[in-house]
Amino acid sequence: MRRNRQRKTPKKKAVLDGFRWNRAYGVLFLIGVGFSLLGLRALQVHIFERAQFKKPADRNARGAMVFATRRADVTDRHGEMLATSIKSWALVANPQKVTDPRSTAHLLAPILSIDENKLVRILRKKGTFTFVDHQVSDQAYLAVTDLKQDKRTKDLMKGLWFDPDYKRVYPKRHLAAQILGWTSTDDRGYTGLELGLDRQFDKQIMGEKTRVTALRTGLKRGPGASSIALLSTVLPILQSEPLQVETTIDAGLQEKVEQILDNTVSTNFARRGAAIVYDVRTGEILSFAHAPRIDNNHRLQAPKPHRLPWGAIDVFEPGSVLKVFTIAAALESEAVTPETMIDTHGGHLRIADAQISDLKKMKQASVRDVLRYSSNVGTVEIARSTGQERLQEILVKAGFGQPTGLPIPYEAPGLAQLSRRWDPVTFANIAFGQGIAVSAIQLVRAFAAFGNDGDMLVPHLVRTVRDRKGQVVYEARRTIAERLVSPETAHTMLDLLGTVVSSGATGRRAAIQDCHVGGKTGTGQQIVKDPETGKKQYSSEAEFASFVGFVPIEKPEIAIYVVIDRPIGEQGGGAVAAPAFAKIADTCLDLLGLRPCETAGTSVPYRTNVPPKIVVRSNTPVAEQTTAPPIPGTIVVPDVRGQSLPKAAELLGYEGLHVRIIGTGVVHEQRPGAGTVVSEGTPIQVFAALQAEGIRALE
Amino acid sequence: MTTRHAKIVTRPKALNVRPVDPVLLGSALLLMAIGLVMVYSASVHAATVKQGSGSFYLTRSLVYVVLGLATMWVTSRIPYQKIQAAVPLLILLSVLLMVLIPFFGFTAGRSRRWFNLGFVMFQPSEFAKLALVIYMAHIAHAKRQTLASLTRGYLPPLMVAGVLMVTALMQPDFGSAVIFGVLVVTMLFVAGTRLAYVALTFLIAVPTILHMILHNTMRWKRFTAFLDPSAHQHDAGFQTVNSLAAIANGGIDGIGLGAGQQKVGYIPEAQTDFIVSVIGEELGLIGIAIILILYAIVFIRGLKIARNAPDSFGQALGFGIVLLLAIQVFINFGVAYGMLPTKGLTLPLISYGGTSMIMTSIAIGILLHLSRAQDDHRGKFSRSAVENRGAVPLDLAGGTAS
């Protein structure tokens, strides 16, 4: 059988084959030779001459990429977002690859709204990397992308590409706008706390650009035509949680204080106002308000003077408020007691060629009444009996003439002339608060010492700073800066200040129900230029009306300082500032949980871990409030579709919601959707895309 | 003998119940699966940048693979004798489509190679390659008596191929033209034509090809770039230099699936013509070797199937398909490894490309069908098949037809 088959096979082939397998094997042999050569070549490329062949790949891997690390988020003391950064694009250039800077600048200038000559200068820079524009708008991004793809213009766009960038957004708009300050276009601090943070903390963690070795792509155009960094390198940068800066500000309180201050400024036709709510026990600034208010997201629309935190960076003559320190110095030196009778000369006193007079004319008055009725003559007499050295000593200890060290740049030291001998007129003036200039924060800090057993604390605006892992890297500590007076003097001062807010006294309009407050009015005359003579002199009308006081007076928790610049109509701290103080004090009782007053000091909720959170949305226009939230503490999610990311973040942040951003450009979807009722702080996912891409993505 | 006879009698439907070759099918499916993964890896960056979705090519490739599997299954159930009946139709359709390309074709890059069918791009040259293989198998089988004749046997298929080559060159698609030429000459050679004709063809073809290279700027650039890629690394040699850089970067074990660097703009058409570069970079020599071994299994099983085909049409068809696949695989690898000038040919079963995927699937389907039609009982079945056709056995080696 087997033999049979063997014999048969060749014969059958001869009969059947129209196909020459011997020739086919010849062809297959050739193919085999080809594949063998391929195998040898593979060994050469993969192993033996690998280094030689892979050189271009190594070159390609040596690009560089610059990433903007996200700038720190700034929150209030309860975690309400005050400032955050939103991903955006920066237009960057390699000037060496820009062949015709003038033509390129001519194309870009109208898109970026940057002066053409300035662009030319940028594009002619030395080096291989420069930022052309930060936080490019979506329209500009698309327009430049089009130019890069257009055959006619793409050569001019060589060397230009987009890198990730961030845009600063202030979700609570006007809230603490002047204190927060703002950032420059490269996301670095420019004024206010934003700059202060940059100066106080490591620049690297505040949003410095990080350079990453990256893989250059071979693409010549399109959004991917830059570099690609290894994900393992970039993701930690892009995904890292931002630094968290928690300020001492209480957003809910700040909102109310700003409202009250704004009302006070406008009803008194005043130029501006400032108010500080200061924690007597810790030195924390709970509220630092400025009026008129400005929207921090559109701050350039506001007049320049309104943009500045003048309560920290401007000084003014405080007026009678300073009498507190004169009398404290006298008590401390035991020159007088509260009941010592002072000769007030019927309300008139002439020193050299200066005339000093009182509003309430008294023949003589006790120290208590001097403060109560704010007698200038009496204060001068008390100061004289104390002596200049003692007054200078307490003013130096109070820190007048020195910045307080808040992270607010350009803080004013003040004008105090505390190191030289005063002439009698200056001495008299300074005794009741003229001829000395202080800032609002200096004053409230020093004043608060009387509520803290005479110890003046270091003021704090930043509570904690957390790094990207959530670890606390900075924490404000209660620090005694100076012992201003002895505890006994401090207690006596509280007693005296309490009487100022009583019927018939100057500060009577500062009184509130439910709680006994105490404080001192101040009416500081302003030096103005006489329009006729051109001489600078004290004005009879322009004044700083102020009131500084404690809540509650028996055992102070907070100090409040209100100062109004140039009120018109009603004059004086007692008439203008004291009512604002009363309203703020009343608000503090509610918002800080100080009511009922008697138990104050034993349990203060806002210092514990469960603070009462107040959602700030009072400024939301009625039209935007579609439905009222059915339950307090819940929020109706606003519709942010179609909005730009910064706007969306602002709207959501304003409602007290957290925003999680996916993509960049214009919002096309949000989860949960608009109208959903959620609890406060719920994260809302917002999906954004550049307009053109958005449509593509939706398809 | 009697037992065998008995077997045939008791199993008259033997052809249809035999399972397909599992080794061939398995290898082909594995290559397709690897192809999907590598197409995604190679294209994800370009797709994200240009198409707005990283899975743009992956989803399409998935559709092609599914369509390919369907056609493979259908083809494996079509009796191959029926294919023979369709030969005139297939070859006429190929020629017609190739001729129509310059008029209605869709241009991409510098080439006009496709028909835009709206939902998909159809590449007639891919269709024509397989059609030519089937046609040549038909010639080898039905015209074997006349193959020794120059005018009646040798020239007609050469002319058909000539038309295809000329239309391919007009696209321009030099690679396909070369494949048409190599296919037709090789198939005529193995079918038993005279060696003198083949030699003569080479004598005419080689100077012609050289002339075409010398007188076409792009081809000349590519050719010189091929000879010295690094000197042309910013223009014509760009692809080769970067392809080799990618492969070398991969080394022995690769830099990891998905981690390739060169695919981000340095390897053009990374998901089609240069997918080998991406595989070489990400999976290294090991990955390349695995893929070559899988191809080798496909080829060897294919040849075995061809060898056992019941008649010369089946044998020639099987061999032709293996030849077609092997040439394409070799050229594709050769280009990626800088051994051949850049062409623009896909890697069968792996590269992204609808027409290529479906045509290759049909080719594999035919092989699978042939594997079902194995001539275990060669003597009886084959002889009867030949006798039924009334064909006269000829000793073609002798070249008696002249």
PDB file of N, CA, C and O in Angstrom, chain A residues 1 5 12-13 16 18-21 23-25 27-28 31 34 38 41 46 50 53-54 56 59-60 215-219 228, chain B residues 1 4 45 144 189-191 193 233 245 247-249 251 262 264 266 285 303 307 315-316 319 323 330 333 337 378 386 396-397:
ATOM      1  N   MET A   1       0.834  -1.201   0.000  1.00  0.00           N
ATOM      2  CA  MET A   1       0.000   0.000   0.000  1.00  0.00           C
ATOM      3  C   MET A   1       0.865   1.247   0.000  1.00  0.00           C
ATOM      4  O   MET A   1       0.724   2.158  -0.806  1.00  0.00           O
ATOM      5  N   ARG A   5       1.634   4.070  -3.044  1.00  0.00           N
ATOM      6  CA  ARG A   5       1.385   5.511  -3.039  1.00  0.00           C
ATOM      7  C   ARG A   5       2.617   6.299  -3.494  1.00  0.00           C
ATOM      8  O   ARG A   5       2.549   7.247  -4.231  1.00  0.00           O
ATOM      9  N   LYS A  12       0.963  11.133 -10.677  1.00  0.00           N
ATOM     10  CA  LYS A  12      -0.252  11.942 -10.576  1.00  0.00           C
ATOM     11  C   LYS A  12       0.070  13.415 -10.840  1.00  0.00           C
ATOM     12  O   LYS A  12      -0.635  14.122 -11.542  1.00  0.00           O
ATOM     13  N   LYS A  13       1.211  13.868 -10.289  1.00  0.00           N
ATOM     14  CA  LYS A  13       1.626  15.247 -10.492  1.00  0.00           C
ATOM     15  C   LYS A  13       1.779  15.548 -11.965  1.00  0.00           C
ATOM     16  O   LYS A  13       1.294  16.564 -12.473  1.00  0.00           O
ATOM     17  N   LEU A  16      -1.610  15.940 -13.435  1.00  0.00           N
ATOM     18  CA  LEU A  16      -2.572  16.948 -13.006  1.00  0.00           C
ATOM     19  C   LEU A  16      -2.045  18.379 -13.006  1.00  0.00           C
ATOM     20  O   LEU A  16      -2.773  19.331 -13.173  1.00  0.00           O
ATOM     21  N   GLY A  18      -1.153  21.829 -13.585  1.00  0.00           N
ATOM     22  CA  GLY A  18      -0.974  22.963 -14.449  1.00  0.00           C
ATOM     23  C   GLY A  18      -0.130  23.942 -13.674  1.00  0.00           C
ATOM     24  O   GLY A  18       0.086  25.065 -14.062  1.00  0.00           O
ATOM     25  N   PHE A  19       0.288  23.487 -12.546  1.00  0.00           N
ATOM     26  CA  PHE A  19       0.969  24.358 -11.614  1.00  0.00           C
ATOM     27  C   PHE A  19       2.304  23.739 -11.266  1.00  0.00           C
ATOM     28  O   PHE A  19       2.376  22.605 -10.824  1.00  0.00           O
ATOM     29  N   ARG A  20       3.374  24.502 -11.482  1.00  0.00           N
ATOM     30  CA  ARG A  20       4.712  23.958 -11.287  1.00  0.00           C
ATOM     31  C   ARG A  20       5.176  24.228  -9.874  1.00  0.00           C
ATOM     32  O   ARG A  20       5.687  25.290  -9.575  1.00  0.00           O
ATOM     33  N   TRP A  21       5.008  23.219  -9.034  1.00  0.00           N
ATOM     34  CA  TRP A  21       5.405  23.445  -7.649  1.00  0.00           C
ATOM     35  C   TRP A  21       6.912  23.613  -7.502  1.00  0.00           C
ATOM     36  O   TRP A  21       7.367  24.338  -6.598  1.00  0.00           O
ATOM     37  N   ARG A  23       8.830  25.222  -9.525  1.00  0.00           N
ATOM     38  CA  ARG A  23       9.086  26.642  -9.774  1.00  0.00           C
ATOM     39  C   ARG A  23       8.576  27.481  -8.590  1.00  0.00           C
ATOM     40  O   ARG A  23       9.207  28.459  -8.184  1.00  0.00           O
ATOM     41  N   ALA A  24       7.404  27.098  -8.080  1.00  0.00           N
ATOM     42  CA  ALA A  24       6.842  27.823  -6.942  1.00  0.00           C
ATOM     43  C   ALA A  24       7.809  27.799  -5.766  1.00  0.00           C
ATOM     44  O   ALA A  24       8.024  28.819  -5.104  1.00  0.00           O
ATOM     45  N   TYR A  25       8.428  26.653  -5.537  1.00  0.00           N
ATOM     46  CA  TYR A  25       9.376  26.585  -4.427  1.00  0.00           C
ATOM     47  C   TYR A  25      10.564  27.495  -4.686  1.00  0.00           C
ATOM     48  O   TYR A  25      11.138  28.081  -3.777  1.00  0.00           O
ATOM     49  N   VAL A  27      10.398  30.364  -6.241  1.00  0.00           N
ATOM     50  CA  VAL A  27       9.923  31.702  -5.876  1.00  0.00           C
ATOM     51  C   VAL A  27       9.894  31.855  -4.354  1.00  0.00           C
ATOM     52  O   VAL A  27      10.354  32.859  -3.811  1.00  0.00           O
ATOM     53  N   LEU A  28       9.380  30.820  -3.707  1.00  0.00           N
ATOM     54  CA  LEU A  28       9.294  30.889  -2.245  1.00  0.00           C
ATOM     55  C   LEU A  28      10.676  30.987  -1.629  1.00  0.00           C
ATOM     56  O   LEU A  28      10.872  31.650  -0.617  1.00  0.00           O
ATOM     57  N   ILE A  31      11.646  34.522  -1.746  1.00  0.00           N
ATOM     58  CA  ILE A  31      10.949  35.277  -0.697  1.00  0.00           C
ATOM     59  C   ILE A  31      11.581  34.992   0.653  1.00  0.00           C
ATOM     60  O   ILE A  31      11.796  35.889   1.467  1.00  0.00           O
ATOM     61  N   GLY A  34      14.588  36.973   1.044  1.00  0.00           N
ATOM     62  CA  GLY A  34      14.215  38.360   1.365  1.00  0.00           C
ATOM     63  C   GLY A  34      13.900  38.530   2.838  1.00  0.00           C
ATOM     64  O   GLY A  34      14.414  39.437   3.488  1.00  0.00           O
ATOM     65  N   LEU A  38      15.696  40.618   5.843  1.00  0.00           N
ATOM     66  CA  LEU A  38      14.922  41.486   6.736  1.00  0.00           C
ATOM     67  C   LEU A  38      15.258  41.185   8.196  1.00  0.00           C
ATOM     68  O   LEU A  38      15.444  42.099   9.010  1.00  0.00           O
ATOM     69  N   ARG A  41      18.560  42.631   9.009  1.00  0.00           N
ATOM     70  CA  ARG A  41      18.420  44.078   9.134  1.00  0.00           C
ATOM     71  C   ARG A  41      17.791  44.425  10.498  1.00  0.00           C
ATOM     72  O   ARG A  41      18.198  45.375  11.161  1.00  0.00           O
ATOM     73  N   HIS A  46      17.685  46.877  15.638  1.00  0.00           N
ATOM     74  CA  HIS A  46      17.197  46.737  17.006  1.00  0.00           C
ATOM     75  C   HIS A  46      18.331  46.608  18.015  1.00  0.00           C
ATOM     76  O   HIS A  46      18.202  47.033  19.148  1.00  0.00           O
ATOM     77  N   ARG A  50      21.924  50.092  17.184  1.00  0.00           N
ATOM     78  CA  ARG A  50      20.757  50.778  17.726  1.00  0.00           C
ATOM     79  C   ARG A  50      21.060  52.240  18.033  1.00  0.00           C
ATOM     80  O   ARG A  50      20.336  53.149  17.632  1.00  0.00           O
ATOM     81  N   PHE A  53      21.048  54.487  15.027  1.00  0.00           N
ATOM     82  CA  PHE A  53      19.751  54.705  14.373  1.00  0.00           C
ATOM     83  C   PHE A  53      18.783  55.526  15.224  1.00  0.00           C
ATOM     84  O   PHE A  53      17.924  56.212  14.695  1.00  0.00           O
ATOM     85  N   LYS A  54      18.928  55.429  16.520  1.00  0.00           N
ATOM     86  CA  LYS A  54      17.905  56.070  17.354  1.00  0.00           C
ATOM     87  C   LYS A  54      18.223  57.529  17.649  1.00  0.00           C
ATOM     88  O   LYS A  54      17.480  58.207  18.338  1.00  0.00           O
ATOM     89  N   PRO A  56      17.867  60.367  15.989  1.00  0.00           N
ATOM     90  CA  PRO A  56      16.779  61.348  15.757  1.00  0.00           C
ATOM     91  C   PRO A  56      15.696  61.273  16.834  1.00  0.00           C
ATOM     92  O   PRO A  56      15.166  62.307  17.250  1.00  0.00           O
ATOM     93  N   ARG A  59      16.872  63.171  19.777  1.00  0.00           N
ATOM     94  CA  ARG A  59      16.755  64.614  19.554  1.00  0.00           C
ATOM     95  C   ARG A  59      15.324  65.070  19.755  1.00  0.00           C
ATOM     96  O   ARG A  59      15.068  66.096  20.373  1.00  0.00           O
ATOM     97  N   ASN A  60      14.391  64.285  19.234  1.00  0.00           N
ATOM     98  CA  ASN A  60      12.990  64.674  19.326  1.00  0.00           C
ATOM     99  C   ASN A  60      12.514  64.732  20.768  1.00  0.00           C
ATOM    100  O   ASN A  60      11.580  65.464  21.090  1.00  0.00           O
ATOM    101  N   LEU A 215       8.695  65.876  24.883  1.00  0.00           N
ATOM    102  CA  LEU A 215       8.874  65.319  23.552  1.00  0.00           C
ATOM    103  C   LEU A 215       8.303  66.306  22.551  1.00  0.00           C
ATOM    104  O   LEU A 215       7.143  66.670  22.629  1.00  0.00           O
ATOM    105  N   ARG A 216       9.130  66.744  21.641  1.00  0.00           N
ATOM    106  CA  ARG A 216       8.613  67.632  20.599  1.00  0.00           C
ATOM    107  C   ARG A 216       7.832  66.810  19.601  1.00  0.00           C
ATOM    108  O   ARG A 216       8.262  65.739  19.207  1.00  0.00           O
ATOM    109  N   THR A 217       6.703  67.303  19.175  1.00  0.00           N
ATOM    110  CA  THR A 217       5.969  66.566  18.158  1.00  0.00           C
ATOM    111  C   THR A 217       6.467  67.005  16.798  1.00  0.00           C
ATOM    112  O   THR A 217       7.002  68.091  16.631  1.00  0.00           O
ATOM    113  N   GLY A 218       6.259  66.139  15.831  1.00  0.00           N
ATOM    114  CA  GLY A 218       6.678  66.465  14.482  1.00  0.00           C
ATOM    115  C   GLY A 218       5.610  67.221  13.735  1.00  0.00           C
ATOM    116  O   GLY A 218       5.782  67.559  12.576  1.00  0.00           O
ATOM    117  N   LEU A 219       4.478  67.487  14.388  1.00  0.00           N
ATOM    118  CA  LEU A 219       3.384  68.161  13.705  1.00  0.00           C
ATOM    119  C   LEU A 219       3.751  69.616  13.487  1.00  0.00           C
ATOM    120  O   LEU A 219       4.368  70.248  14.321  1.00  0.00           O
ATOM    121  N   ILE A 228       4.976  67.392  23.633  1.00  0.00           N
ATOM    122  CA  ILE A 228       4.224  66.489  24.495  1.00  0.00           C
ATOM    123  C   ILE A 228       5.164  66.045  25.595  1.00  0.00           C
ATOM    124  O   ILE A 228       6.233  65.522  25.321  1.00  0.00           O
TER     125      ILE A 228
ATOM    126  N   MET B   1      -7.261   0.911  -1.476  1.00  0.00           N
ATOM    127  CA  MET B   1      -8.015   1.635  -2.485  1.00  0.00           C
ATOM    128  C   MET B   1      -9.508   1.490  -2.291  1.00  0.00           C
ATOM    129  O   MET B   1     -10.267   2.453  -2.338  1.00  0.00           O
ATOM    130  N   ARG B   4     -10.871   3.501   0.534  1.00  0.00           N
ATOM    131  CA  ARG B   4     -10.997   4.922   0.205  1.00  0.00           C
ATOM    132  C   ARG B   4     -12.229   5.176  -0.639  1.00  0.00           C
ATOM    133  O   ARG B   4     -12.952   6.127  -0.423  1.00  0.00           O
ATOM    134  N   HIS B  45      -2.656  59.823  18.937  1.00  0.00           N
ATOM    135  CA  HIS B  45      -2.254  61.232  19.010  1.00  0.00           C
ATOM    136  C   HIS B  45      -2.765  62.009  17.806  1.00  0.00           C
ATOM    137  O   HIS B  45      -3.403  63.050  17.947  1.00  0.00           O
ATOM    138  N   ARG B 144      -3.651  26.365 -19.462  1.00  0.00           N
ATOM    139  CA  ARG B 144      -2.310  25.829 -19.309  1.00  0.00           C
ATOM    140  C   ARG B 144      -1.768  25.233 -20.590  1.00  0.00           C
ATOM    141  O   ARG B 144      -0.567  25.155 -20.768  1.00  0.00           O
ATOM    142  N   PHE B 189       5.113  32.422 -14.395  1.00  0.00           N
ATOM    143  CA  PHE B 189       6.299  31.582 -14.239  1.00  0.00           C
ATOM    144  C   PHE B 189       5.936  30.265 -13.572  1.00  0.00           C
ATOM    145  O   PHE B 189       6.265  29.198 -14.073  1.00  0.00           O
ATOM    146  N   VAL B 190       5.238  30.352 -12.464  1.00  0.00           N
ATOM    147  CA  VAL B 190       4.927  29.103 -11.766  1.00  0.00           C
ATOM    148  C   VAL B 190       3.854  28.300 -12.494  1.00  0.00           C
ATOM    149  O   VAL B 190       3.732  27.106 -12.299  1.00  0.00           O
ATOM    150  N   ALA B 191       3.085  28.977 -13.331  1.00  0.00           N
ATOM    151  CA  ALA B 191       2.086  28.235 -14.082  1.00  0.00           C
ATOM    152  C   ALA B 191       2.742  27.423 -15.192  1.00  0.00           C
ATOM    153  O   ALA B 191       2.116  26.536 -15.760  1.00  0.00           O
ATOM    154  N   THR B 193       5.035  28.881 -17.822  1.00  0.00           N
ATOM    155  CA  THR B 193       5.365  29.512 -19.094  1.00  0.00           C
ATOM    156  C   THR B 193       6.848  29.355 -19.374  1.00  0.00           C
ATOM    157  O   THR B 193       7.613  28.879 -18.534  1.00  0.00           O
ATOM    158  N   GLN B 233      17.173  63.770   5.720  1.00  0.00           N
ATOM    159  CA  GLN B 233      16.270  63.520   6.840  1.00  0.00           C
ATOM    160  C   GLN B 233      15.243  64.631   7.043  1.00  0.00           C
ATOM    161  O   GLN B 233      14.321  64.463   7.805  1.00  0.00           O
ATOM    162  N   ALA B 245      14.549  55.371  13.431  1.00  0.00           N
ATOM    163  CA  ALA B 245      14.793  55.876  14.788  1.00  0.00           C
ATOM    164  C   ALA B 245      13.795  55.272  15.765  1.00  0.00           C
ATOM    165  O   ALA B 245      14.152  54.878  16.880  1.00  0.00           O
ATOM    166  N   ILE B 247      12.189  52.399  15.411  1.00  0.00           N
ATOM    167  CA  ILE B 247      12.460  50.965  15.584  1.00  0.00           C
ATOM    168  C   ILE B 247      13.670  50.767  16.491  1.00  0.00           C
ATOM    169  O   ILE B 247      13.650  49.954  17.419  1.00  0.00           O
ATOM    170  N   ALA B 248      14.718  51.572  16.248  1.00  0.00           N
ATOM    171  CA  ALA B 248      15.919  51.441  17.071  1.00  0.00           C
ATOM    172  C   ALA B 248      15.617  51.824  18.521  1.00  0.00           C
ATOM    173  O   ALA B 248      16.120  51.201  19.456  1.00  0.00           O
ATOM    174  N   ASN B 249      14.765  52.831  18.665  1.00  0.00           N
ATOM    175  CA  ASN B 249      14.386  53.270  20.006  1.00  0.00           C
ATOM    176  C   ASN B 249      13.747  52.120  20.789  1.00  0.00           C
ATOM    177  O   ASN B 249      13.867  52.039  21.997  1.00  0.00           O
ATOM    178  N   GLY B 251      14.510  48.938  20.565  1.00  0.00           N
ATOM    179  CA  GLY B 251      15.485  47.963  21.032  1.00  0.00           C
ATOM    180  C   GLY B 251      14.924  46.552  21.018  1.00  0.00           C
ATOM    181  O   GLY B 251      14.142  46.197  20.131  1.00  0.00           O
ATOM    182  N   GLN B 262       7.834  58.421  18.590  1.00  0.00           N
ATOM    183  CA  GLN B 262       8.007  58.834  17.201  1.00  0.00           C
ATOM    184  C   GLN B 262       6.672  58.965  16.468  1.00  0.00           C
ATOM    185  O   GLN B 262       6.596  59.579  15.420  1.00  0.00           O
ATOM    186  N   VAL B 264       4.230  60.674  17.328  1.00  0.00           N
ATOM    187  CA  VAL B 264       3.636  61.995  17.472  1.00  0.00           C
ATOM    188  C   VAL B 264       4.180  62.936  16.409  1.00  0.00           C
ATOM    189  O   VAL B 264       4.880  63.886  16.695  1.00  0.00           O
ATOM    190  N   TYR B 266       6.230  62.298  13.785  1.00  0.00           N
ATOM    191  CA  TYR B 266       7.457  61.993  13.054  1.00  0.00           C
ATOM    192  C   TYR B 266       7.251  60.856  12.073  1.00  0.00           C
ATOM    193  O   TYR B 266       7.902  60.809  11.045  1.00  0.00           O
ATOM    194  N   LEU B 285      12.064  44.239  19.220  1.00  0.00           N
ATOM    195  CA  LEU B 285      12.366  43.114  18.331  1.00  0.00           C
ATOM    196  C   LEU B 285      11.476  41.921  18.662  1.00  0.00           C
ATOM    197  O   LEU B 285      11.058  41.178  17.783  1.00  0.00           O
ATOM    198  N   LEU B 303       0.382  27.684   2.136  1.00  0.00           N
ATOM    199  CA  LEU B 303       1.054  26.890   1.103  1.00  0.00           C
ATOM    200  C   LEU B 303       0.649  25.418   1.207  1.00  0.00           C
ATOM    201  O   LEU B 303       0.433  24.740   0.197  1.00  0.00           O
ATOM    202  N   ARG B 307      -1.028  23.398  -1.594  1.00  0.00           N
ATOM    203  CA  ARG B 307      -0.410  22.143  -2.066  1.00  0.00           C
ATOM    204  C   ARG B 307      -1.438  21.033  -2.129  1.00  0.00           C
ATOM    205  O   ARG B 307      -1.412  20.196  -3.030  1.00  0.00           O
ATOM    206  N   GLN B 315      -4.756  25.230  -6.433  1.00  0.00           N
ATOM    207  CA  GLN B 315      -3.348  25.308  -6.049  1.00  0.00           C
ATOM    208  C   GLN B 315      -2.771  26.679  -6.406  1.00  0.00           C
ATOM    209  O   GLN B 315      -2.113  27.330  -5.594  1.00  0.00           O
ATOM    210  N   ALA B 316      -3.038  27.081  -7.654  1.00  0.00           N
ATOM    211  CA  ALA B 316      -2.517  28.373  -8.094  1.00  0.00           C
ATOM    212  C   ALA B 316      -3.135  29.511  -7.277  1.00  0.00           C
ATOM    213  O   ALA B 316      -2.467  30.479  -6.924  1.00  0.00           O
ATOM    214  N   PHE B 319      -1.518  29.499  -3.811  1.00  0.00           N
ATOM    215  CA  PHE B 319      -0.154  30.006  -3.902  1.00  0.00           C
ATOM    216  C   PHE B 319      -0.169  31.518  -4.170  1.00  0.00           C
ATOM    217  O   PHE B 319       0.577  32.281  -3.560  1.00  0.00           O
ATOM    218  N   LEU B 323       1.457  34.426  -2.045  1.00  0.00           N
ATOM    219  CA  LEU B 323       2.429  35.288  -2.710  1.00  0.00           C
ATOM    220  C   LEU B 323       2.051  36.765  -2.505  1.00  0.00           C
ATOM    221  O   LEU B 323       2.882  37.600  -2.122  1.00  0.00           O
ATOM    222  N   PHE B 330       6.434  41.773   3.043  1.00  0.00           N
ATOM    223  CA  PHE B 330       7.863  42.031   2.877  1.00  0.00           C
ATOM    224  C   PHE B 330       8.123  43.494   2.526  1.00  0.00           C
ATOM    225  O   PHE B 330       8.991  44.156   3.115  1.00  0.00           O
ATOM    226  N   PHE B 333       7.468  45.773   5.623  1.00  0.00           N
ATOM    227  CA  PHE B 333       8.575  45.693   6.588  1.00  0.00           C
ATOM    228  C   PHE B 333       9.838  46.302   6.011  1.00  0.00           C
ATOM    229  O   PHE B 333      10.567  47.022   6.704  1.00  0.00           O
ATOM    230  N   TYR B 337      12.004  49.273   7.614  1.00  0.00           N
ATOM    231  CA  TYR B 337      13.377  49.039   8.041  1.00  0.00           C
ATOM    232  C   TYR B 337      14.389  49.683   7.116  1.00  0.00           C
ATOM    233  O   TYR B 337      15.584  49.408   7.189  1.00  0.00           O
ATOM    234  N   ARG B 378      -6.908  12.401  -2.993  1.00  0.00           N
ATOM    235  CA  ARG B 378      -6.502  13.135  -4.176  1.00  0.00           C
ATOM    236  C   ARG B 378      -6.763  12.374  -5.463  1.00  0.00           C
ATOM    237  O   ARG B 378      -7.389  12.883  -6.374  1.00  0.00           O
ATOM    238  N   VAL B 386     -10.739  16.294 -13.236  1.00  0.00           N
ATOM    239  CA  VAL B 386     -10.080  16.595 -14.508  1.00  0.00           C
ATOM    240  C   VAL B 386     -10.797  15.897 -15.651  1.00  0.00           C
ATOM    241  O   VAL B 386     -11.066  16.488 -16.700  1.00  0.00           O
ATOM    242  N   LEU B 396       3.790  19.699 -19.547  1.00  0.00           N
ATOM    243  CA  LEU B 396       4.096  21.081 -19.931  1.00  0.00           C
ATOM    244  C   LEU B 396       5.577  21.391 -19.854  1.00  0.00           C
ATOM    245  O   LEU B 396       6.070  22.297 -20.505  1.00  0.00           O
ATOM    246  N   ALA B 397       6.274  20.606 -19.023  1.00  0.00           N
ATOM    247  CA  ALA B 397       7.694  20.893 -18.865  1.00  0.00           C
ATOM    248  C   ALA B 397       8.427  20.753 -20.187  1.00  0.00           C
ATOM    249  O   ALA B 397       9.440  21.402 -20.422  1.00  0.00           O
TER     250      ALA B 397
END
